[in-house]
Coordinates of C-alpha atoms in Angstrom, one line a residue:
M1 CA 19.9 58.4 -26.4
R2 CA 18.8 57.4 -29.9
D3 CA 21.9 55.1 -30.3
V4 CA 21.1 53.4 -27.0
L5 CA 17.5 52.8 -28.0
L6 CA 18.6 51.5 -31.3
M7 CA 21.0 49.0 -29.7
A8 CA 18.3 47.9 -27.3
L9 CA 16.0 47.3 -30.3
F10 CA 18.6 45.2 -32.1
A11 CA 19.2 43.2 -28.9
F12 CA 15.5 42.6 -28.4
L13 CA 15.0 41.5 -32.0
G14 CA 17.9 39.1 -31.9
A15 CA 16.8 37.6 -28.6
A16 CA 13.2 37.5 -29.7
A17 CA 14.2 35.6 -32.9
A18 CA 16.0 33.0 -30.8
G19 CA 13.1 32.7 -28.4
L20 CA 10.6 32.1 -31.3
F21 CA 12.8 29.5 -32.7
G22 CA 13.1 27.8 -29.3
A23 CA 9.3 27.9 -28.8
F24 CA 8.9 26.2 -32.3
A25 CA 11.5 23.6 -31.4
L26 CA 9.8 22.8 -28.1
R27 CA 6.5 22.4 -29.8
L28 CA 8.0 20.0 -32.3
L29 CA 9.7 18.0 -29.5
R30 CA 6.9 18.2 -26.9
G31 CA 6.5 14.4 -27.0
R32 CA 10.2 13.7 -26.2
S33 CA 11.9 13.2 -22.8
V34 CA 12.6 15.9 -20.2
A35 CA 16.3 15.7 -21.1
V36 CA 15.5 17.0 -24.6
S37 CA 13.2 19.7 -23.3
L38 CA 15.9 20.9 -20.8
A39 CA 18.5 20.9 -23.6
V40 CA 16.3 23.0 -25.8
V41 CA 15.5 25.5 -23.0
A42 CA 19.2 25.8 -22.1
A43 CA 20.1 26.3 -25.8
V44 CA 17.4 28.9 -26.3
G45 CA 18.6 30.9 -23.3
V46 CA 22.2 30.8 -24.4
M47 CA 21.3 31.5 -28.1
A48 CA 19.1 34.4 -27.2
M49 CA 21.9 36.1 -25.2
L50 CA 24.4 35.3 -28.0
T51 CA 22.1 36.6 -30.8
G52 CA 21.2 39.8 -29.0
T53 CA 24.9 40.5 -28.2
L54 CA 26.1 39.8 -31.7
A55 CA 23.3 41.8 -33.2
V56 CA 24.3 44.9 -31.2
A57 CA 28.0 44.3 -31.9
W58 CA 27.4 44.1 -35.7
A59 CA 25.1 47.1 -35.6
M60 CA 27.9 49.2 -33.9
F61 CA 30.1 48.8 -37.0
L62 CA 33.1 47.7 -35.0
S63 CA 36.4 47.0 -36.8
P64 CA 36.9 43.5 -38.1
H65 CA 39.3 42.8 -35.3
D66 CA 37.0 44.0 -32.5
L67 CA 34.1 42.2 -34.1
T68 CA 36.1 39.0 -34.2
V69 CA 37.1 39.4 -30.5
V70 CA 33.5 40.1 -29.4
T71 CA 32.2 37.1 -31.5
T72 CA 34.8 34.8 -30.1
V73 CA 34.2 35.8 -26.5
C74 CA 30.4 35.4 -26.9
A75 CA 30.8 32.1 -28.6
M76 CA 33.1 30.7 -25.9
A77 CA 30.7 32.0 -23.2
A78 CA 27.8 30.4 -25.0
V79 CA 29.6 27.1 -25.2
V80 CA 30.5 27.1 -21.6
S81 CA 27.0 28.2 -20.5
L82 CA 25.4 25.6 -22.7
V83 CA 27.6 22.7 -21.4
T84 CA 27.1 23.8 -17.8
A85 CA 23.3 24.0 -18.3
L86 CA 23.3 20.5 -19.9
L87 CA 25.4 19.0 -17.1
L88 CA 23.1 20.5 -14.4
G89 CA 20.1 19.4 -16.4
R90 CA 21.3 15.8 -16.4
W91 CA 21.1 15.8 -12.6
V92 CA 17.4 16.8 -12.8
V93 CA 16.8 14.2 -15.4
A94 CA 18.5 11.5 -13.3
R95 CA 16.3 12.3 -10.4
S96 CA 13.2 12.1 -12.6
H97 CA 14.4 8.8 -13.9
E98 CA 14.9 7.4 -10.3
L99 CA 11.4 8.6 -9.4
T100 CA 10.0 6.8 -12.5
L101 CA 11.7 3.6 -11.5
A102 CA 10.4 3.8 -8.0
A103 CA 6.9 4.5 -9.2
R104 CA 6.8 1.3 -11.2
S105 CA 6.4 -0.7 -8.0
F106 CA 2.7 0.4 -8.0
G107 CA 2.0 -1.8 -10.9
D108 CA 3.4 -4.9 -9.1
G109 CA 1.3 -4.3 -6.0
G110 CA 4.2 -3.1 -4.0
S111 CA 4.8 0.1 -2.0
F112 CA 6.5 3.2 -3.1
A113 CA 9.6 4.5 -1.5
A114 CA 11.0 7.9 -2.7
P115 CA 14.6 7.8 -3.8
G116 CA 17.1 9.2 -1.3
G117 CA 19.2 12.3 -1.8
A118 CA 18.5 15.9 -2.6
A119 CA 15.9 16.8 -5.3
T120 CA 14.2 19.8 -6.7
A121 CA 11.1 21.1 -4.8
E122 CA 8.8 19.9 -7.6
L123 CA 10.3 16.4 -7.6
A124 CA 10.3 16.2 -3.8
E125 CA 6.6 17.2 -3.7
L126 CA 5.9 14.6 -6.4
G127 CA 7.7 12.0 -4.4
R128 CA 5.7 12.9 -1.3
E129 CA 2.4 12.7 -3.2
L130 CA 3.4 9.3 -4.7
A131 CA 4.2 8.0 -1.2
A132 CA 0.9 9.2 0.2
T133 CA -0.9 7.5 -2.8
S134 CA 1.1 4.4 -2.1
D135 CA -0.1 4.4 1.5
R136 CA -3.7 4.9 0.4
L137 CA -3.5 2.1 -2.1
A138 CA -2.0 -0.3 0.5
R139 CA -4.8 0.4 2.9
S140 CA -7.3 -0.1 0.1
R141 CA -5.7 -3.4 -0.9
E142 CA -5.8 -4.5 2.7
R143 CA -9.5 -3.5 3.0
E144 CA -10.2 -5.4 -0.2
R145 CA -8.5 -8.5 1.0
A146 CA -10.4 -8.3 4.3
L147 CA -13.7 -7.8 2.5
E148 CA -13.0 -10.7 0.2
S149 CA -12.1 -13.0 3.1
S150 CA -15.2 -11.9 4.9
R151 CA -17.3 -12.5 1.8
R152 CA -16.0 -16.0 1.4
E153 CA -16.6 -16.8 5.1
L154 CA -20.1 -15.3 4.8
V155 CA -21.0 -17.3 1.8
A156 CA -19.8 -20.5 3.5
W157 CA -21.7 -19.8 6.7
I158 CA -24.9 -18.7 4.9
S159 CA -24.8 -21.8 2.8
H160 CA -24.5 -23.9 6.0
D161 CA -27.3 -22.0 7.8
L162 CA -29.6 -22.1 4.8
R163 CA -29.0 -25.8 4.2
T164 CA -30.1 -26.8 7.8
P165 CA -33.6 -25.2 7.9
L166 CA -34.2 -26.1 4.2
A167 CA -33.5 -29.7 5.0
G168 CA -35.8 -29.6 8.0
L169 CA -38.5 -28.0 6.0
R170 CA -38.2 -30.6 3.3
A171 CA -38.3 -33.5 5.8
M172 CA -41.4 -32.1 7.6
S173 CA -43.2 -31.3 4.3
E174 CA -42.6 -34.9 3.1
A175 CA -43.8 -36.3 6.4
L176 CA -47.0 -34.2 6.1
E177 CA -47.5 -35.3 2.5
D178 CA -47.0 -39.0 3.3
G179 CA -49.3 -38.8 6.4
M180 CA -46.4 -39.9 8.6
A181 CA -46.6 -36.9 11.0
E182 CA -48.0 -37.9 14.3
D183 CA -48.7 -34.3 15.4
P184 CA -49.3 -32.2 12.2
D185 CA -50.0 -29.1 14.2
R186 CA -46.5 -29.3 15.8
Y187 CA -45.0 -29.7 12.3
H188 CA -46.9 -26.7 11.1
R189 CA -45.6 -24.6 14.0
Q190 CA -42.1 -25.8 13.4
I191 CA -42.3 -25.0 9.7
R192 CA -43.5 -21.5 10.5
T193 CA -40.6 -21.0 12.9
E194 CA -38.1 -22.1 10.3
V195 CA -39.7 -19.8 7.7
E196 CA -39.4 -16.9 10.1
R197 CA -35.7 -17.7 10.6
L198 CA -35.2 -17.7 6.9
N199 CA -37.1 -14.5 6.5
T200 CA -34.9 -12.8 9.2
M201 CA -31.8 -14.1 7.5
V202 CA -32.8 -12.7 4.1
G203 CA -33.8 -9.4 5.7
D204 CA -30.3 -9.2 7.4
L205 CA -28.6 -9.9 4.1
F206 CA -30.6 -7.2 2.4
E207 CA -29.8 -4.7 5.1
L208 CA -26.1 -5.5 5.0
S209 CA -26.1 -5.2 1.2
R210 CA -27.6 -1.7 1.4
I211 CA -25.0 -0.7 4.0
H212 CA -22.1 -2.0 1.9
A213 CA -23.5 -0.3 -1.2
G214 CA -23.9 3.0 0.6
A215 CA -27.6 3.0 -0.1
L216 CA -28.8 3.1 3.5
S217 CA -31.3 5.9 3.6
L218 CA -31.6 7.6 7.0
A219 CA -34.3 9.9 8.3
P220 CA -32.9 11.5 11.4
T221 CA -35.2 12.9 14.0
R222 CA -34.7 14.3 17.5
I223 CA -35.5 11.6 20.0
S224 CA -34.6 10.8 23.6
V225 CA -32.2 8.0 24.3
Y226 CA -34.6 7.0 27.1
D227 CA -37.4 6.3 24.6
L228 CA -35.0 4.4 22.2
I229 CA -33.8 2.1 25.0
G230 CA -37.3 1.6 26.3
D231 CA -38.5 0.4 22.9
A232 CA -35.5 -1.9 22.5
L233 CA -36.0 -3.4 26.0
A234 CA -39.7 -4.0 25.3
G235 CA -38.9 -5.8 22.1
A236 CA -36.2 -8.0 23.7
D237 CA -38.1 -8.8 26.9
P238 CA -40.0 -11.9 25.5
L239 CA -36.7 -13.6 24.5
A240 CA -35.1 -12.7 27.8
R241 CA -38.0 -14.2 29.7
Q242 CA -37.9 -17.4 27.6
L243 CA -34.2 -17.8 28.3
G244 CA -34.3 -16.8 31.9
V245 CA -32.2 -13.6 31.5
Q246 CA -32.9 -10.5 33.4
L247 CA -32.9 -7.1 31.6
T248 CA -32.0 -3.9 33.4
G249 CA -32.0 -0.3 32.2
D250 CA -31.6 1.7 35.4
S251 CA -28.6 3.8 34.3
V252 CA -30.2 5.5 31.4
D253 CA -30.1 9.3 31.2
P254 CA -32.8 11.1 29.0
I255 CA -30.3 12.5 26.5
P256 CA -31.5 13.8 23.2
V257 CA -30.0 12.5 20.0
E258 CA -30.7 13.0 16.3
V259 CA -30.9 9.6 14.7
D260 CA -33.1 7.4 12.5
G261 CA -35.3 5.9 15.2
K262 CA -36.1 2.7 13.3
E263 CA -32.5 1.9 12.4
M264 CA -31.1 2.8 15.9
T265 CA -33.8 0.6 17.4
R266 CA -32.5 -2.2 15.2
V267 CA -29.0 -1.5 16.5
L268 CA -30.0 -1.8 20.1
G269 CA -32.2 -4.8 19.3
N270 CA -29.3 -6.7 17.7
L271 CA -27.1 -5.9 20.6
L272 CA -29.7 -7.1 23.2
V273 CA -30.5 -10.3 21.3
N274 CA -26.8 -11.1 20.9
A275 CA -26.3 -10.4 24.7
I276 CA -29.3 -12.4 25.8
R277 CA -28.5 -15.5 23.8
R278 CA -24.9 -15.6 25.1
T279 CA -25.8 -14.9 28.8
P280 CA -26.5 -18.0 30.9
A281 CA -29.9 -18.4 32.6
D282 CA -30.4 -16.3 35.7
G283 CA -27.8 -13.9 34.3
T284 CA -28.2 -10.2 33.7
V285 CA -28.0 -7.9 30.6
A286 CA -27.6 -4.3 31.6
V287 CA -28.3 -1.3 29.3
A288 CA -26.9 2.2 30.1
A289 CA -26.7 5.6 28.4
R290 CA -24.5 8.5 29.4
R291 CA -23.1 11.7 27.9
E292 CA -19.4 12.3 27.4
A293 CA -18.6 15.8 26.1
D294 CA -20.2 16.0 22.6
T295 CA -20.9 12.2 22.5
V296 CA -23.7 10.0 23.7
V297 CA -22.5 6.5 24.8
L298 CA -25.0 3.6 24.7
S299 CA -23.8 0.4 26.2
V300 CA -25.0 -3.2 26.6
T301 CA -23.2 -5.4 29.1
D302 CA -23.8 -9.2 29.1
G303 CA -22.6 -12.2 31.1
C304 CA -21.1 -14.2 28.3
G305 CA -17.8 -14.8 30.1
G306 CA -15.8 -12.6 27.8
I307 CA -14.4 -12.8 24.3
P308 CA -10.8 -13.9 23.6
E309 CA -8.5 -10.9 23.1
E310 CA -7.4 -12.1 19.7
D311 CA -11.1 -12.1 18.5
L312 CA -12.0 -8.6 19.8
P313 CA -10.9 -6.8 16.6
R314 CA -13.1 -9.2 14.5
V315 CA -16.3 -9.0 16.5
F316 CA -18.0 -6.6 14.0
D317 CA -16.7 -8.3 10.9
T318 CA -19.4 -9.8 8.5
G319 CA -20.0 -13.4 9.4
W320 CA -18.0 -13.5 12.6
R321 CA -19.4 -15.8 15.3
G322 CA -16.3 -16.7 17.4
T323 CA -16.0 -20.2 18.6
H324 CA -19.7 -20.9 19.0
A325 CA -21.2 -23.7 16.9
R326 CA -22.5 -22.6 13.5
T327 CA -26.0 -23.8 14.4
P328 CA -29.1 -22.0 15.6
P329 CA -29.4 -19.7 17.5
A330 CA -26.0 -18.5 16.6
G331 CA -27.4 -17.0 13.4
A332 CA -25.5 -16.0 10.3
G333 CA -23.1 -13.6 12.1
L334 CA -24.7 -10.6 10.5
G335 CA -26.2 -8.8 13.5
L336 CA -23.0 -7.0 14.7
A337 CA -21.9 -6.2 11.2
I338 CA -25.3 -4.4 10.7
V339 CA -24.8 -2.6 14.0
R340 CA -21.4 -1.2 12.9
G341 CA -22.8 -0.2 9.5
I342 CA -25.8 1.6 10.9
V343 CA -23.8 3.3 13.6
E344 CA -21.1 4.5 11.2
A345 CA -23.8 5.8 8.9
H346 CA -24.8 8.1 11.8
D347 CA -21.1 9.3 12.1
G348 CA -20.7 7.2 15.2
H349 CA -18.5 4.4 16.4
A350 CA -19.1 0.9 17.7
A351 CA -16.7 -1.0 20.0
V352 CA -16.5 -3.9 22.4
T353 CA -14.4 -4.5 25.5
N354 CA -14.2 -7.3 28.1
V355 CA -15.5 -6.7 31.6
A356 CA -15.8 -8.8 34.7
G357 CA -17.9 -11.9 33.8
G358 CA -18.7 -10.8 30.2
C359 CA -18.3 -8.0 27.7
R360 CA -19.6 -4.5 27.0
F361 CA -20.7 -3.3 23.6
E362 CA -20.6 0.5 23.3
V363 CA -22.2 2.7 20.6
R364 CA -20.9 6.3 20.5
L365 CA -23.1 8.8 18.7
P366 CA -22.9 12.6 18.2
A367 CA -25.0 14.4 20.8
A368 CA -27.9 16.4 19.4
R369 CA -27.4 20.1 19.0
A370 CA -28.9 22.3 21.7

């Protein structure tokens, strides 16, 4: 028993010495390639076995012939094992190199495609993660391009919409200063109207900037949809009477929701104003509310004649105004973008569909908890 323990000790000491040497070598070569690290690991494994075996063989005091035989066999086995390990390691290194080349497409704004063929579990997982990251980057680049395009359109449209009232204000003020205004009171009323338009536009821009910056602060309270729609109808009624449009809200269920009353009233107000302005005189704008499972659906249906199918995906984009002229009362195209931003801040969803004679805007909100 003592001899067995002694041989085990010699084997352990020989293998431990090789392992310590390998650890030191890996530390020195830690900045080198995977191929070098794999070569060191393979060499350490083989040398640990060889050193342990030879240490036991020498400790057994074999005859010179037997010691030579054992040493030769161990050496040949070590050489074969080392060569085999290095050849297999080259396959792993080749897969890693292919993955590196494929990942370089990120820097060129391209997409990542994992190299084909079998791979180790770790490399396959890395390839899947890189592919998922590539998809996320592609979607992010697409959103960035869309936002940049929307921003350019918005700047162009805002510049146009600002120039018109400012030119009018300048002309009216000059006429008042020169005493050329035949009806100064009418000019004063018109100046006030234009200033209100500008104030509304600036307010919309400020609201939209808060939404895009994620700084929209909500104060949700439990409120009935019936009350929300009632307030919105009361606010839009003067404009509807002025344009000869009838407002109806007969299909409204008293469903409770937890929303920011002020912001949600703005959502309904924007939808109603948009619907009233695009509905012909003697037309009807209908407001409805219903519950679908865990969702409350608010809808505003107008008589605008419908929106071209190719324009439907862009309706809620910042600055979109379709084919209408870029003159009042078309506005700056911010109302529906604000609607979408506020609704999404409430974990809801805004959508639009064409119906007979017009279109229907729907706002889906989570229902209030019982």
